[in-house]
Structure formats: structure tokens, C-alpha cells
């Protein structure tokens, strides 16, 4: 008898709904992993085009992550180049136990850390304010100043650019570790497992950092849209 | 059948549980309480929509192409490696 048959159907149903987005990502991801593997094979055979294709695939993710650690754009570019040189030199050491992507990004994080990091990294993981100012709730914990309605406004094409800018600026203001988790999860679409692997943090810490970061970005959008 | 032994969540707790909810990290009974609250609270429903919108807008920051100048630098890097590995 299969294990699944012991799980009550409603629970299964809820889980399916909850993980729908994650599964959608996974579908895209395994395709991306296949492409990486094919490019890696060609790279090992000495194909420069394959190298440039791999560089292009991860350029944005690597630059953003490197900048988050080292701050300056020029230093971040050096870190990215240094990472790729390390990848080329160690190409035969990549055993495929992790995906190429997490292997690559772990190397990047190590290089970035040894290059010197920004000062905003010392803030403790649990040390942050509430997701929403406590003054907005009454004594019973119910909303007193509830969220205004701006989700529909945010879909206005004319606002798209300024909202993306708002998020970019708010990301820049986040403490380093929150910024890295939000970048990897919400900007670059890594899974929580991948982020834990790349940043070498526990699943619980990953969630706390993601929560703080997303909550602050929401606040930034709220101030922007409510003042508009 | 016991529906829920948990005390219902208040809004202030909801905003702190939202990531655990979206990450699928709540227990079954927590999830039930969370969803029961959402079903009856338009403000928390709005808040959840705002968090989802925030995530969606973050996803728009992705574009960053390899410029021709950068591609040239990486070509040079590749050549350097070829020379040192020969």
C-alpha cells in the first residue's frame, strides 16, 4: 500500500495549493539545470562560446549578489570575474553533487567575503522591528490603521518603473543578510533550499530574513503608493 | 472532529506569520487558523495581497545583460585561463 494513501485528502489538497508556485519554479529550474549541464559539458571540451553563455546566464544574479556583499560596482565586477576564473580552474573538481548554480554562487560568496564586506552585515538575524508598526493595531491586536488599497494601483503600467525603482532603493537599505535572501529568492527566483546552500544559513534563519526583508519592502511600496 | 484547539490569531500575529504561511512552514493547525482568519478579515486579506505584490515587483528587477564590453573581458579571462592551463 502506498504511503500517500494514509494522508487525508484535504491536507494533501492544501499542500498542493501551497506549493503550487514552488512546483512551477521547479519545472523551470530543472530545464535550466539541464541547460547548465549541457553548457558545462561543452565548456569542459574547450568551447569558449559555452563559457560566455554560462557567464551571460548568471551575470545579473552574480553582480547583484556580489554588490550586496562588497558594495561598490567595480569591486563587485572584479569578484564576479575572479569567481569565473576560479570556476575555470576548478572545473574538473565540480562533481555535480550540488547544482552548478549553487556551486557557482557559493564560490562567489566566498570570494566576496574574502574581498571585504560592507558594514551592514553585523546586525543579528532576529534583531529587527515588527513587520508592521505596532501603533497600527489596537490593544487586542486588531488593525486600527488597516492597510489602504493600492494593489490595483500598483498594476498601472505607468507606475511600473517607479515602483521597481522604489523596491531597488528599499533593497539597498536592507541589512545585508536580509537583502541577500530577498535578492536570491524574490529577484532571482532561487528556492529556499538553494538560498540556504548558497548563503550557508539554516532554513529557519532564511525564513526570518526573508520575512523581515519582504515586510520592509512592502512598507516602502506602501509609503510610495499612499503618497501618490 | 476537533476543528481547531488553537486560539484564533489576531491581525498583529497574522502579519508576522505571513512568510511562514507562504513558505509552507506552518503546522496544519496553524495553517487552518491562518486561513480562517484570512477568510474573515478583509484587512489581512489586503495585507497578504500587498506582500504578494511586493514579491512580484521584486521579480521585475532581473534584467541585466552582459554588455559587449563585459563579454570582451570574459573572453580575455578565458584566454588567460587557456594559456595558464596549457
PDB file of C-alpha atoms in Angstrom:
ATOM      1  CA  UNK A   1       0.000   0.000   0.000  1.00  0.00           C
ATOM      2  CA  UNK A   2       1.369   3.390  -0.878  1.00  0.00           C
ATOM      3  CA  UNK A   3       2.328   5.858   1.831  1.00  0.00           C
ATOM      4  CA  UNK A   4       0.293   8.552   0.182  1.00  0.00           C
ATOM      5  CA  UNK A   5      -2.951   6.750   0.780  1.00  0.00           C
ATOM      6  CA  UNK A   6      -2.561   7.412   4.521  1.00  0.00           C
ATOM      7  CA  UNK A   7      -2.566  11.160   4.071  1.00  0.00           C
ATOM      8  CA  UNK A   8      -6.057  12.620   4.376  1.00  0.00           C
ATOM      9  CA  UNK A   9      -7.140  14.118   1.095  1.00  0.00           C
ATOM     10  CA  UNK A  10      -7.900  17.667   2.383  1.00  0.00           C
ATOM     11  CA  UNK A  11      -4.366  18.013   3.782  1.00  0.00           C
ATOM     12  CA  UNK A  12      -2.910  16.886   0.507  1.00  0.00           C
ATOM     13  CA  UNK A  13      -5.106  19.346  -1.322  1.00  0.00           C
ATOM     14  CA  UNK A  14      -3.912  22.298   0.796  1.00  0.00           C
ATOM     15  CA  UNK A  15      -0.299  21.326   0.405  1.00  0.00           C
ATOM     16  CA  UNK A  16      -0.714  21.128  -3.320  1.00  0.00           C
ATOM     17  CA  UNK A  17      -2.107  24.674  -3.363  1.00  0.00           C
ATOM     18  CA  UNK A  18       0.615  25.958  -1.066  1.00  0.00           C
ATOM     19  CA  UNK A  19       3.442  24.553  -3.113  1.00  0.00           C
ATOM     20  CA  UNK A  20       1.964  25.402  -6.491  1.00  0.00           C
ATOM     21  CA  UNK A  21       4.355  28.317  -7.062  1.00  0.00           C
ATOM     22  CA  UNK A  22       7.341  26.317  -5.863  1.00  0.00           C
ATOM     23  CA  UNK A  23       6.491  23.490  -8.233  1.00  0.00           C
ATOM     24  CA  UNK A  24       6.121  25.918 -11.119  1.00  0.00           C
ATOM     25  CA  UNK A  25       9.624  27.189 -10.358  1.00  0.00           C
ATOM     26  CA  UNK A  26      10.973  23.677 -10.108  1.00  0.00           C
ATOM     27  CA  UNK A  27       9.716  22.857 -13.564  1.00  0.00           C
ATOM     28  CA  UNK A  28      11.561  25.849 -14.950  1.00  0.00           C
ATOM     29  CA  UNK A  29      14.561  25.045 -12.830  1.00  0.00           C
ATOM     30  CA  UNK A  30      15.195  21.526 -13.962  1.00  0.00           C
ATOM     31  CA  UNK A  31      15.111  22.780 -17.544  1.00  0.00           C
ATOM     32  CA  UNK A  32      17.659  25.445 -16.566  1.00  0.00           C
ATOM     33  CA  UNK A  33      19.748  22.797 -14.836  1.00  0.00           C
ATOM     34  CA  UNK A  34      19.755  20.696 -17.997  1.00  0.00           C
ATOM     35  CA  UNK A  35      20.908  23.689 -19.998  1.00  0.00           C
ATOM     36  CA  UNK A  36      23.661  24.396 -17.471  1.00  0.00           C
ATOM     37  CA  UNK A  37      24.810  20.795 -17.639  1.00  0.00           C
ATOM     38  CA  UNK A  38      24.945  20.897 -21.427  1.00  0.00           C
ATOM     39  CA  UNK A  39      26.912  24.161 -21.402  1.00  0.00           C
ATOM     40  CA  UNK A  40      29.256  22.805 -18.736  1.00  0.00           C
ATOM     41  CA  UNK A  41      29.951  19.734 -20.850  1.00  0.00           C
ATOM     42  CA  UNK A  42      30.824  21.923 -23.834  1.00  0.00           C
ATOM     43  CA  UNK A  43      32.970  24.158 -21.623  1.00  0.00           C
ATOM     44  CA  UNK A  44      34.936  21.135 -20.445  1.00  0.00           C
ATOM     45  CA  UNK A  45      35.517  20.277 -24.087  1.00  0.00           C
ATOM     46  CA  UNK A  46      37.092  23.693 -24.576  1.00  0.00           C
ATOM     47  CA  UNK A  47      34.171  25.628 -26.045  1.00  0.00           C
ATOM     48  CA  UNK A  48      34.548  29.343 -25.331  1.00  0.00           C
ATOM     49  CA  UNK A  49      31.046  30.130 -26.582  1.00  0.00           C
ATOM     50  CA  UNK A  50      29.650  27.840 -23.911  1.00  0.00           C
ATOM     51  CA  UNK A  51      31.670  29.712 -21.312  1.00  0.00           C
ATOM     52  CA  UNK A  52      30.282  33.071 -22.428  1.00  0.00           C
ATOM     53  CA  UNK A  53      26.778  31.636 -22.468  1.00  0.00           C
ATOM     54  CA  UNK A  54      27.153  30.487 -18.855  1.00  0.00           C
ATOM     55  CA  UNK A  55      28.575  33.869 -17.871  1.00  0.00           C
ATOM     56  CA  UNK A  56      25.605  35.574 -19.512  1.00  0.00           C
ATOM     57  CA  UNK A  57      23.089  33.352 -17.740  1.00  0.00           C
ATOM     58  CA  UNK A  58      24.366  34.252 -14.299  1.00  0.00           C
ATOM     59  CA  UNK A  59      25.691  37.753 -14.824  1.00  0.00           C
ATOM     60  CA  UNK A  60      22.736  39.542 -13.232  1.00  0.00           C
ATOM     61  CA  UNK A  61      22.423  37.207 -10.263  1.00  0.00           C
ATOM     62  CA  UNK A  62      26.170  37.254  -9.605  1.00  0.00           C
ATOM     63  CA  UNK A  63      26.560  41.007  -9.908  1.00  0.00           C
ATOM     64  CA  UNK A  64      23.611  41.713  -7.634  1.00  0.00           C
ATOM     65  CA  UNK A  65      24.816  39.249  -5.033  1.00  0.00           C
ATOM     66  CA  UNK A  66      28.419  40.462  -5.221  1.00  0.00           C
ATOM     67  CA  UNK A  67      27.285  44.095  -4.892  1.00  0.00           C
ATOM     68  CA  UNK A  68      25.237  43.182  -1.876  1.00  0.00           C
ATOM     69  CA  UNK A  69      28.382  41.913  -0.171  1.00  0.00           C
ATOM     70  CA  UNK A  70      31.033  44.368  -1.307  1.00  0.00           C
ATOM     71  CA  UNK A  71      29.009  47.470  -2.140  1.00  0.00           C
ATOM     72  CA  UNK A  72      30.909  49.049  -4.982  1.00  0.00           C
ATOM     73  CA  UNK A  73      30.026  48.123  -8.550  1.00  0.00           C
ATOM     74  CA  UNK A  74      33.644  47.985  -9.692  1.00  0.00           C
ATOM     75  CA  UNK A  75      34.707  45.675  -6.870  1.00  0.00           C
ATOM     76  CA  UNK A  76      31.633  43.529  -7.492  1.00  0.00           C
ATOM     77  CA  UNK A  77      32.651  43.106 -11.125  1.00  0.00           C
ATOM     78  CA  UNK A  78      36.095  42.020 -10.013  1.00  0.00           C
ATOM     79  CA  UNK A  79      34.560  39.491  -7.644  1.00  0.00           C
ATOM     80  CA  UNK A  80      32.454  38.079 -10.485  1.00  0.00           C
ATOM     81  CA  UNK A  81      35.477  37.760 -12.783  1.00  0.00           C
ATOM     82  CA  UNK A  82      37.541  36.266 -10.011  1.00  0.00           C
ATOM     83  CA  UNK A  83      34.761  33.739  -9.392  1.00  0.00           C
ATOM     84  CA  UNK A  84      34.709  32.670 -13.039  1.00  0.00           C
ATOM     85  CA  UNK A  85      38.456  32.278 -13.083  1.00  0.00           C
ATOM     86  CA  UNK A  86      38.103  30.061 -10.015  1.00  0.00           C
ATOM     87  CA  UNK A  87      35.357  28.120 -11.801  1.00  0.00           C
ATOM     88  CA  UNK A  88      37.547  27.557 -14.873  1.00  0.00           C
ATOM     89  CA  UNK A  89      40.461  26.445 -12.722  1.00  0.00           C
ATOM     90  CA  UNK A  90      38.290  24.140 -10.653  1.00  0.00           C
ATOM     91  CA  UNK A  91      36.050  22.880 -13.436  1.00  0.00           C
ATOM     92  CA  UNK A  92      37.263  19.317 -13.003  1.00  0.00           C
ATOM     93  CA  UNK A  93      36.519  19.457  -9.284  1.00  0.00           C
ATOM     94  CA  UNK A  94      32.828  20.111  -9.814  1.00  0.00           C
ATOM     95  CA  UNK A  95      31.349  16.735  -9.036  1.00  0.00           C
ATOM     96  CA  UNK A  96      27.712  17.599  -9.585  1.00  0.00           C
ATOM     97  CA  UNK A  97      26.676  16.895  -6.004  1.00  0.00           C
ATOM     98  CA  UNK A  98      25.004  20.289  -5.927  1.00  0.00           C
ATOM     99  CA  UNK A  99      23.666  22.081  -8.971  1.00  0.00           C
ATOM    100  CA  UNK A 100      26.104  24.129 -10.998  1.00  0.00           C
ATOM    101  CA  UNK A 101      24.219  27.267  -9.954  1.00  0.00           C
ATOM    102  CA  UNK A 102      24.634  26.744  -6.202  1.00  0.00           C
ATOM    103  CA  UNK A 103      28.260  25.668  -6.659  1.00  0.00           C
ATOM    104  CA  UNK A 104      28.939  28.833  -8.651  1.00  0.00           C
ATOM    105  CA  UNK A 105      27.169  31.136  -6.196  1.00  0.00           C
ATOM    106  CA  UNK A 106      28.889  29.576  -3.199  1.00  0.00           C
ATOM    107  CA  UNK A 107      32.242  30.319  -4.789  1.00  0.00           C
ATOM    108  CA  UNK A 108      31.072  33.880  -5.421  1.00  0.00           C
ATOM    109  CA  UNK A 109      30.000  34.344  -1.791  1.00  0.00           C
ATOM    110  CA  UNK A 110      33.353  33.064  -0.544  1.00  0.00           C
ATOM    111  CA  UNK A 111      35.276  35.374  -2.874  1.00  0.00           C
ATOM    112  CA  UNK A 112      33.069  38.326  -1.930  1.00  0.00           C
ATOM    113  CA  UNK A 113      33.571  37.681   1.778  1.00  0.00           C
ATOM    114  CA  UNK A 114      37.335  37.469   1.426  1.00  0.00           C
ATOM    115  CA  UNK A 115      37.341  40.685  -0.626  1.00  0.00           C
ATOM    116  CA  UNK A 116      35.830  42.663   2.219  1.00  0.00           C
ATOM    117  CA  UNK A 117      32.237  43.250   3.085  1.00  0.00           C
ATOM    118  CA  UNK A 118      30.000  46.196   3.826  1.00  0.00           C
ATOM    119  CA  UNK A 119      29.377  47.224   7.392  1.00  0.00           C
ATOM    120  CA  UNK A 120      25.678  46.456   7.433  1.00  0.00           C
ATOM    121  CA  UNK A 121      26.298  42.737   7.873  1.00  0.00           C
ATOM    122  CA  UNK A 122      26.714  42.701  11.644  1.00  0.00           C
ATOM    123  CA  UNK A 123      23.019  43.050  12.501  1.00  0.00           C
ATOM    124  CA  UNK A 124      21.757  39.927  14.257  1.00  0.00           C
ATOM    125  CA  UNK A 125      19.190  37.882  12.386  1.00  0.00           C
ATOM    126  CA  UNK A 126      16.427  38.200  14.953  1.00  0.00           C
ATOM    127  CA  UNK A 127      17.193  41.844  15.660  1.00  0.00           C
ATOM    128  CA  UNK A 128      14.628  43.783  13.696  1.00  0.00           C
ATOM    129  CA  UNK A 129      11.376  45.579  14.343  1.00  0.00           C
ATOM    130  CA  UNK A 130       7.916  44.167  13.698  1.00  0.00           C
ATOM    131  CA  UNK A 131       6.599  43.664  10.175  1.00  0.00           C
ATOM    132  CA  UNK A 132       4.086  46.435  10.791  1.00  0.00           C
ATOM    133  CA  UNK A 133       4.364  49.304  13.290  1.00  0.00           C
ATOM    134  CA  UNK A 134       2.597  48.211  16.482  1.00  0.00           C
ATOM    135  CA  UNK A 135       0.876  51.611  16.636  1.00  0.00           C
ATOM    136  CA  UNK A 136      -1.340  50.444  13.780  1.00  0.00           C
ATOM    137  CA  UNK A 137      -3.022  47.808  15.974  1.00  0.00           C
ATOM    138  CA  UNK A 138      -5.323  48.272  18.945  1.00  0.00           C
ATOM    139  CA  UNK A 139      -4.808  46.624  22.340  1.00  0.00           C
ATOM    140  CA  UNK A 140      -6.468  43.430  21.165  1.00  0.00           C
ATOM    141  CA  UNK A 141      -4.064  43.193  18.196  1.00  0.00           C
ATOM    142  CA  UNK A 142      -6.687  44.091  15.572  1.00  0.00           C
ATOM    143  CA  UNK A 143      -5.950  46.605  12.813  1.00  0.00           C
ATOM    144  CA  UNK A 144      -6.620  50.172  13.897  1.00  0.00           C
ATOM    145  CA  UNK A 145      -4.935  51.748  10.855  1.00  0.00           C
ATOM    146  CA  UNK A 146      -5.522  48.984   8.297  1.00  0.00           C
ATOM    147  CA  UNK A 147      -3.618  48.739   5.034  1.00  0.00           C
ATOM    148  CA  UNK A 148      -5.010  51.040   2.377  1.00  0.00           C
ATOM    149  CA  UNK A 149      -5.913  49.618  -1.003  1.00  0.00           C
ATOM    150  CA  UNK A 150      -3.116  50.130  -3.523  1.00  0.00           C
ATOM    151  CA  UNK A 151      -2.538  46.713  -5.077  1.00  0.00           C
ATOM    152  CA  UNK A 152      -4.687  47.616  -8.091  1.00  0.00           C
ATOM    153  CA  UNK A 153      -2.866  50.950  -8.496  1.00  0.00           C
ATOM    154  CA  UNK A 154       0.463  49.123  -8.460  1.00  0.00           C
ATOM    155  CA  UNK A 155      -0.564  47.283 -11.616  1.00  0.00           C
ATOM    156  CA  UNK A 156      -0.669  50.537 -13.577  1.00  0.00           C
ATOM    157  CA  UNK A 157       1.919  50.233 -16.330  1.00  0.00           C
ATOM    158  CA  UNK A 158       2.870  53.869 -15.960  1.00  0.00           C
ATOM    159  CA  UNK A 159       3.884  53.202 -12.368  1.00  0.00           C
ATOM    160  CA  UNK A 160       5.841  50.023 -13.064  1.00  0.00           C
ATOM    161  CA  UNK A 161       9.192  51.737 -13.478  1.00  0.00           C
ATOM    162  CA  UNK A 162       8.941  53.947 -10.405  1.00  0.00           C
ATOM    163  CA  UNK A 163       7.784  51.044  -8.229  1.00  0.00           C
ATOM    164  CA  UNK A 164      10.669  48.893  -9.397  1.00  0.00           C
ATOM    165  CA  UNK A 165      12.953  51.820  -8.507  1.00  0.00           C
ATOM    166  CA  UNK A 166      11.321  52.084  -5.107  1.00  0.00           C
ATOM    167  CA  UNK A 167      11.986  48.392  -4.475  1.00  0.00           C
ATOM    168  CA  UNK A 168      15.550  48.736  -5.727  1.00  0.00           C
ATOM    169  CA  UNK A 169      16.186  51.609  -3.316  1.00  0.00           C
ATOM    170  CA  UNK A 170      14.484  49.818  -0.420  1.00  0.00           C
ATOM    171  CA  UNK A 171      16.574  46.691  -1.083  1.00  0.00           C
ATOM    172  CA  UNK A 172      19.682  48.817  -0.889  1.00  0.00           C
ATOM    173  CA  UNK A 173      18.571  49.997   2.559  1.00  0.00           C
ATOM    174  CA  UNK A 174      18.039  46.492   3.940  1.00  0.00           C
ATOM    175  CA  UNK A 175      20.607  44.940   6.268  1.00  0.00           C
ATOM    176  CA  UNK A 176      22.981  42.786   4.193  1.00  0.00           C
ATOM    177  CA  UNK A 177      21.691  39.355   5.029  1.00  0.00           C
ATOM    178  CA  UNK A 178      18.053  40.304   4.519  1.00  0.00           C
ATOM    179  CA  UNK A 179      18.990  41.856   1.192  1.00  0.00           C
ATOM    180  CA  UNK A 180      20.821  38.762   0.013  1.00  0.00           C
ATOM    181  CA  UNK A 181      17.950  36.442   0.886  1.00  0.00           C
ATOM    182  CA  UNK A 182      15.356  38.672  -0.788  1.00  0.00           C
ATOM    183  CA  UNK A 183      17.562  39.122  -3.856  1.00  0.00           C
ATOM    184  CA  UNK A 184      18.116  35.419  -4.294  1.00  0.00           C
ATOM    185  CA  UNK A 185      14.548  34.378  -3.529  1.00  0.00           C
ATOM    186  CA  UNK A 186      12.373  37.113  -4.987  1.00  0.00           C
ATOM    187  CA  UNK A 187      14.542  38.734  -7.628  1.00  0.00           C
ATOM    188  CA  UNK A 188      16.460  35.717  -8.920  1.00  0.00           C
ATOM    189  CA  UNK A 189      13.929  33.025  -8.087  1.00  0.00           C
ATOM    190  CA  UNK A 190      16.117  30.567  -6.181  1.00  0.00           C
ATOM    191  CA  UNK A 191      14.363  28.055  -3.933  1.00  0.00           C
ATOM    192  CA  UNK A 192      14.748  28.263  -0.148  1.00  0.00           C
ATOM    193  CA  UNK A 193      16.977  25.164  -0.227  1.00  0.00           C
ATOM    194  CA  UNK A 194      19.250  26.784  -2.773  1.00  0.00           C
ATOM    195  CA  UNK A 195      19.461  30.003  -0.753  1.00  0.00           C
ATOM    196  CA  UNK A 196      20.324  28.097   2.445  1.00  0.00           C
ATOM    197  CA  UNK A 197      23.030  26.288   0.497  1.00  0.00           C
ATOM    198  CA  UNK A 198      24.487  29.393  -1.155  1.00  0.00           C
ATOM    199  CA  UNK A 199      24.474  31.570   1.969  1.00  0.00           C
ATOM    200  CA  UNK A 200      25.173  28.741   4.392  1.00  0.00           C
ATOM    201  CA  UNK A 201      22.248  29.538   6.690  1.00  0.00           C
ATOM    202  CA  UNK A 202      19.552  27.392   8.281  1.00  0.00           C
ATOM    203  CA  UNK A 203      16.062  27.160   6.858  1.00  0.00           C
ATOM    204  CA  UNK A 204      14.675  28.944   9.917  1.00  0.00           C
ATOM    205  CA  UNK A 205      17.073  31.850   9.547  1.00  0.00           C
ATOM    206  CA  UNK A 206      16.361  32.029   5.849  1.00  0.00           C
ATOM    207  CA  UNK A 207      12.664  32.458   6.610  1.00  0.00           C
ATOM    208  CA  UNK A 208      13.244  35.108   9.277  1.00  0.00           C
ATOM    209  CA  UNK A 209      15.487  37.112   6.947  1.00  0.00           C
ATOM    210  CA  UNK A 210      13.028  36.778   4.077  1.00  0.00           C
ATOM    211  CA  UNK A 211      10.191  37.872   6.343  1.00  0.00           C
ATOM    212  CA  UNK A 212      11.987  40.978   7.610  1.00  0.00           C
ATOM    213  CA  UNK A 213      13.136  41.907   4.142  1.00  0.00           C
ATOM    214  CA  UNK A 214       9.784  41.456   2.412  1.00  0.00           C
ATOM    215  CA  UNK A 215       7.964  43.286   5.206  1.00  0.00           C
ATOM    216  CA  UNK A 216      10.242  46.289   4.789  1.00  0.00           C
ATOM    217  CA  UNK A 217       9.870  46.302   1.021  1.00  0.00           C
ATOM    218  CA  UNK A 218       6.092  46.248   1.434  1.00  0.00           C
ATOM    219  CA  UNK A 219       6.348  49.250   3.752  1.00  0.00           C
ATOM    220  CA  UNK A 220       8.395  51.065   1.109  1.00  0.00           C
ATOM    221  CA  UNK A 221       5.765  50.406  -1.565  1.00  0.00           C
ATOM    222  CA  UNK A 222       3.036  51.472   0.842  1.00  0.00           C
ATOM    223  CA  UNK A 223       4.671  54.835   1.540  1.00  0.00           C
ATOM    224  CA  UNK A 224       5.253  55.371  -2.167  1.00  0.00           C
ATOM    225  CA  UNK A 225       1.726  54.434  -3.262  1.00  0.00           C
ATOM    226  CA  UNK A 226      -0.138  56.139  -0.437  1.00  0.00           C
ATOM    227  CA  UNK A 227       1.669  59.394  -1.046  1.00  0.00           C
ATOM    228  CA  UNK A 228       0.990  59.188  -4.794  1.00  0.00           C
TER     229      UNK A 228
ATOM    230  CA  UNK B   1     -13.809  16.084  14.840  1.00  0.00           C
ATOM    231  CA  UNK B   2     -11.903  18.843  16.552  1.00  0.00           C
ATOM    232  CA  UNK B   3     -11.719  21.763  14.155  1.00  0.00           C
ATOM    233  CA  UNK B   4      -9.122  23.842  15.959  1.00  0.00           C
ATOM    234  CA  UNK B   5      -7.949  23.955  19.554  1.00  0.00           C
ATOM    235  CA  UNK B   6      -5.824  26.971  18.793  1.00  0.00           C
ATOM    236  CA  UNK B   7      -6.821  30.427  19.941  1.00  0.00           C
ATOM    237  CA  UNK B   8      -7.707  32.441  16.831  1.00  0.00           C
ATOM    238  CA  UNK B   9      -4.867  34.605  15.548  1.00  0.00           C
ATOM    239  CA  UNK B  10      -5.160  38.379  15.871  1.00  0.00           C
ATOM    240  CA  UNK B  11      -4.140  40.663  12.979  1.00  0.00           C
ATOM    241  CA  UNK B  12      -0.869  41.665  14.625  1.00  0.00           C
ATOM    242  CA  UNK B  13       0.149  37.983  14.765  1.00  0.00           C
ATOM    243  CA  UNK B  14      -1.015  37.405  11.203  1.00  0.00           C
ATOM    244  CA  UNK B  15       1.414  39.896   9.688  1.00  0.00           C
ATOM    245  CA  UNK B  16       4.278  38.075  11.390  1.00  0.00           C
ATOM    246  CA  UNK B  17       3.102  34.635  10.242  1.00  0.00           C
ATOM    247  CA  UNK B  18       2.646  35.538   6.623  1.00  0.00           C
ATOM    248  CA  UNK B  19       6.054  34.394   5.371  1.00  0.00           C
ATOM    249  CA  UNK B  20       5.808  31.091   7.218  1.00  0.00           C
ATOM    250  CA  UNK B  21       2.407  30.677   5.571  1.00  0.00           C
ATOM    251  CA  UNK B  22       3.708  31.433   2.082  1.00  0.00           C
ATOM    252  CA  UNK B  23       6.736  29.197   2.683  1.00  0.00           C
ATOM    253  CA  UNK B  24       4.521  26.292   3.732  1.00  0.00           C
ATOM    254  CA  UNK B  25       6.203  26.296   7.154  1.00  0.00           C
ATOM    255  CA  UNK B  26       3.070  26.406   9.327  1.00  0.00           C
ATOM    256  CA  UNK B  27       1.749  23.302  11.015  1.00  0.00           C
ATOM    257  CA  UNK B  28      -1.629  22.054   9.827  1.00  0.00           C
ATOM    258  CA  UNK B  29      -3.477  23.586  12.741  1.00  0.00           C
ATOM    259  CA  UNK B  30      -1.626  26.891  12.371  1.00  0.00           C
ATOM    260  CA  UNK B  31      -2.411  26.915   8.693  1.00  0.00           C
ATOM    261  CA  UNK B  32      -6.081  26.280   9.399  1.00  0.00           C
ATOM    262  CA  UNK B  33      -6.197  29.153  11.894  1.00  0.00           C
ATOM    263  CA  UNK B  34      -4.346  31.416   9.488  1.00  0.00           C
ATOM    264  CA  UNK B  35      -6.725  30.653   6.647  1.00  0.00           C
ATOM    265  CA  UNK B  36      -9.759  31.001   8.897  1.00  0.00           C
ATOM    266  CA  UNK B  37      -8.596  34.475   9.904  1.00  0.00           C
ATOM    267  CA  UNK B  38      -7.924  35.491   6.297  1.00  0.00           C
ATOM    268  CA  UNK B  39     -11.381  34.302   5.283  1.00  0.00           C
ATOM    269  CA  UNK B  40     -12.974  36.643   7.820  1.00  0.00           C
ATOM    270  CA  UNK B  41     -10.639  39.656   7.750  1.00  0.00           C
ATOM    271  CA  UNK B  42     -10.562  41.990   4.765  1.00  0.00           C
ATOM    272  CA  UNK B  43      -7.589  43.939   6.141  1.00  0.00           C
ATOM    273  CA  UNK B  44      -5.363  40.890   6.495  1.00  0.00           C
ATOM    274  CA  UNK B  45      -6.554  39.717   3.079  1.00  0.00           C
ATOM    275  CA  UNK B  46      -5.404  43.068   1.707  1.00  0.00           C
ATOM    276  CA  UNK B  47      -2.100  42.760   3.558  1.00  0.00           C
ATOM    277  CA  UNK B  48      -1.499  39.307   2.068  1.00  0.00           C
ATOM    278  CA  UNK B  49      -2.214  40.721  -1.399  1.00  0.00           C
ATOM    279  CA  UNK B  50       0.293  43.500  -0.749  1.00  0.00           C
ATOM    280  CA  UNK B  51       3.026  41.047   0.222  1.00  0.00           C
ATOM    281  CA  UNK B  52       2.354  39.029  -2.941  1.00  0.00           C
ATOM    282  CA  UNK B  53       2.513  42.247  -4.981  1.00  0.00           C
ATOM    283  CA  UNK B  54       5.807  43.145  -3.296  1.00  0.00           C
ATOM    284  CA  UNK B  55       7.259  39.771  -4.301  1.00  0.00           C
ATOM    285  CA  UNK B  56       6.022  40.217  -7.861  1.00  0.00           C
ATOM    286  CA  UNK B  57       7.548  43.680  -8.224  1.00  0.00           C
ATOM    287  CA  UNK B  58      10.879  42.428  -6.828  1.00  0.00           C
ATOM    288  CA  UNK B  59      10.882  39.860  -9.621  1.00  0.00           C
ATOM    289  CA  UNK B  60      10.976  42.694 -12.145  1.00  0.00           C
ATOM    290  CA  UNK B  61      14.485  43.740 -11.159  1.00  0.00           C
ATOM    291  CA  UNK B  62      16.053  40.878 -13.035  1.00  0.00           C
ATOM    292  CA  UNK B  63      17.141  42.284 -16.343  1.00  0.00           C
ATOM    293  CA  UNK B  64      20.881  42.741 -16.502  1.00  0.00           C
ATOM    294  CA  UNK B  65      22.513  41.732 -19.719  1.00  0.00           C
ATOM    295  CA  UNK B  66      26.100  41.056 -20.419  1.00  0.00           C
ATOM    296  CA  UNK B  67      27.290  44.191 -22.189  1.00  0.00           C
ATOM    297  CA  UNK B  68      29.643  43.771 -25.182  1.00  0.00           C
ATOM    298  CA  UNK B  69      32.441  45.308 -23.082  1.00  0.00           C
ATOM    299  CA  UNK B  70      31.887  42.766 -20.314  1.00  0.00           C
ATOM    300  CA  UNK B  71      31.724  39.914 -22.816  1.00  0.00           C
ATOM    301  CA  UNK B  72      35.103  41.020 -24.135  1.00  0.00           C
ATOM    302  CA  UNK B  73      36.572  40.981 -20.644  1.00  0.00           C
ATOM    303  CA  UNK B  74      35.311  37.458 -20.110  1.00  0.00           C
ATOM    304  CA  UNK B  75      36.755  36.374 -23.442  1.00  0.00           C
ATOM    305  CA  UNK B  76      40.118  37.693 -22.276  1.00  0.00           C
ATOM    306  CA  UNK B  77      39.674  35.881 -18.973  1.00  0.00           C
ATOM    307  CA  UNK B  78      39.000  32.660 -20.831  1.00  0.00           C
ATOM    308  CA  UNK B  79      42.106  33.099 -22.958  1.00  0.00           C
ATOM    309  CA  UNK B  80      44.171  33.754 -19.849  1.00  0.00           C
ATOM    310  CA  UNK B  81      42.961  30.535 -18.331  1.00  0.00           C
ATOM    311  CA  UNK B  82      43.643  28.603 -21.563  1.00  0.00           C
ATOM    312  CA  UNK B  83      47.206  29.862 -21.592  1.00  0.00           C
ATOM    313  CA  UNK B  84      47.854  29.009 -17.954  1.00  0.00           C
ATOM    314  CA  UNK B  85      46.297  25.562 -18.264  1.00  0.00           C
ATOM    315  CA  UNK B  86      48.309  24.592 -21.348  1.00  0.00           C
TER     316      UNK B  86
END
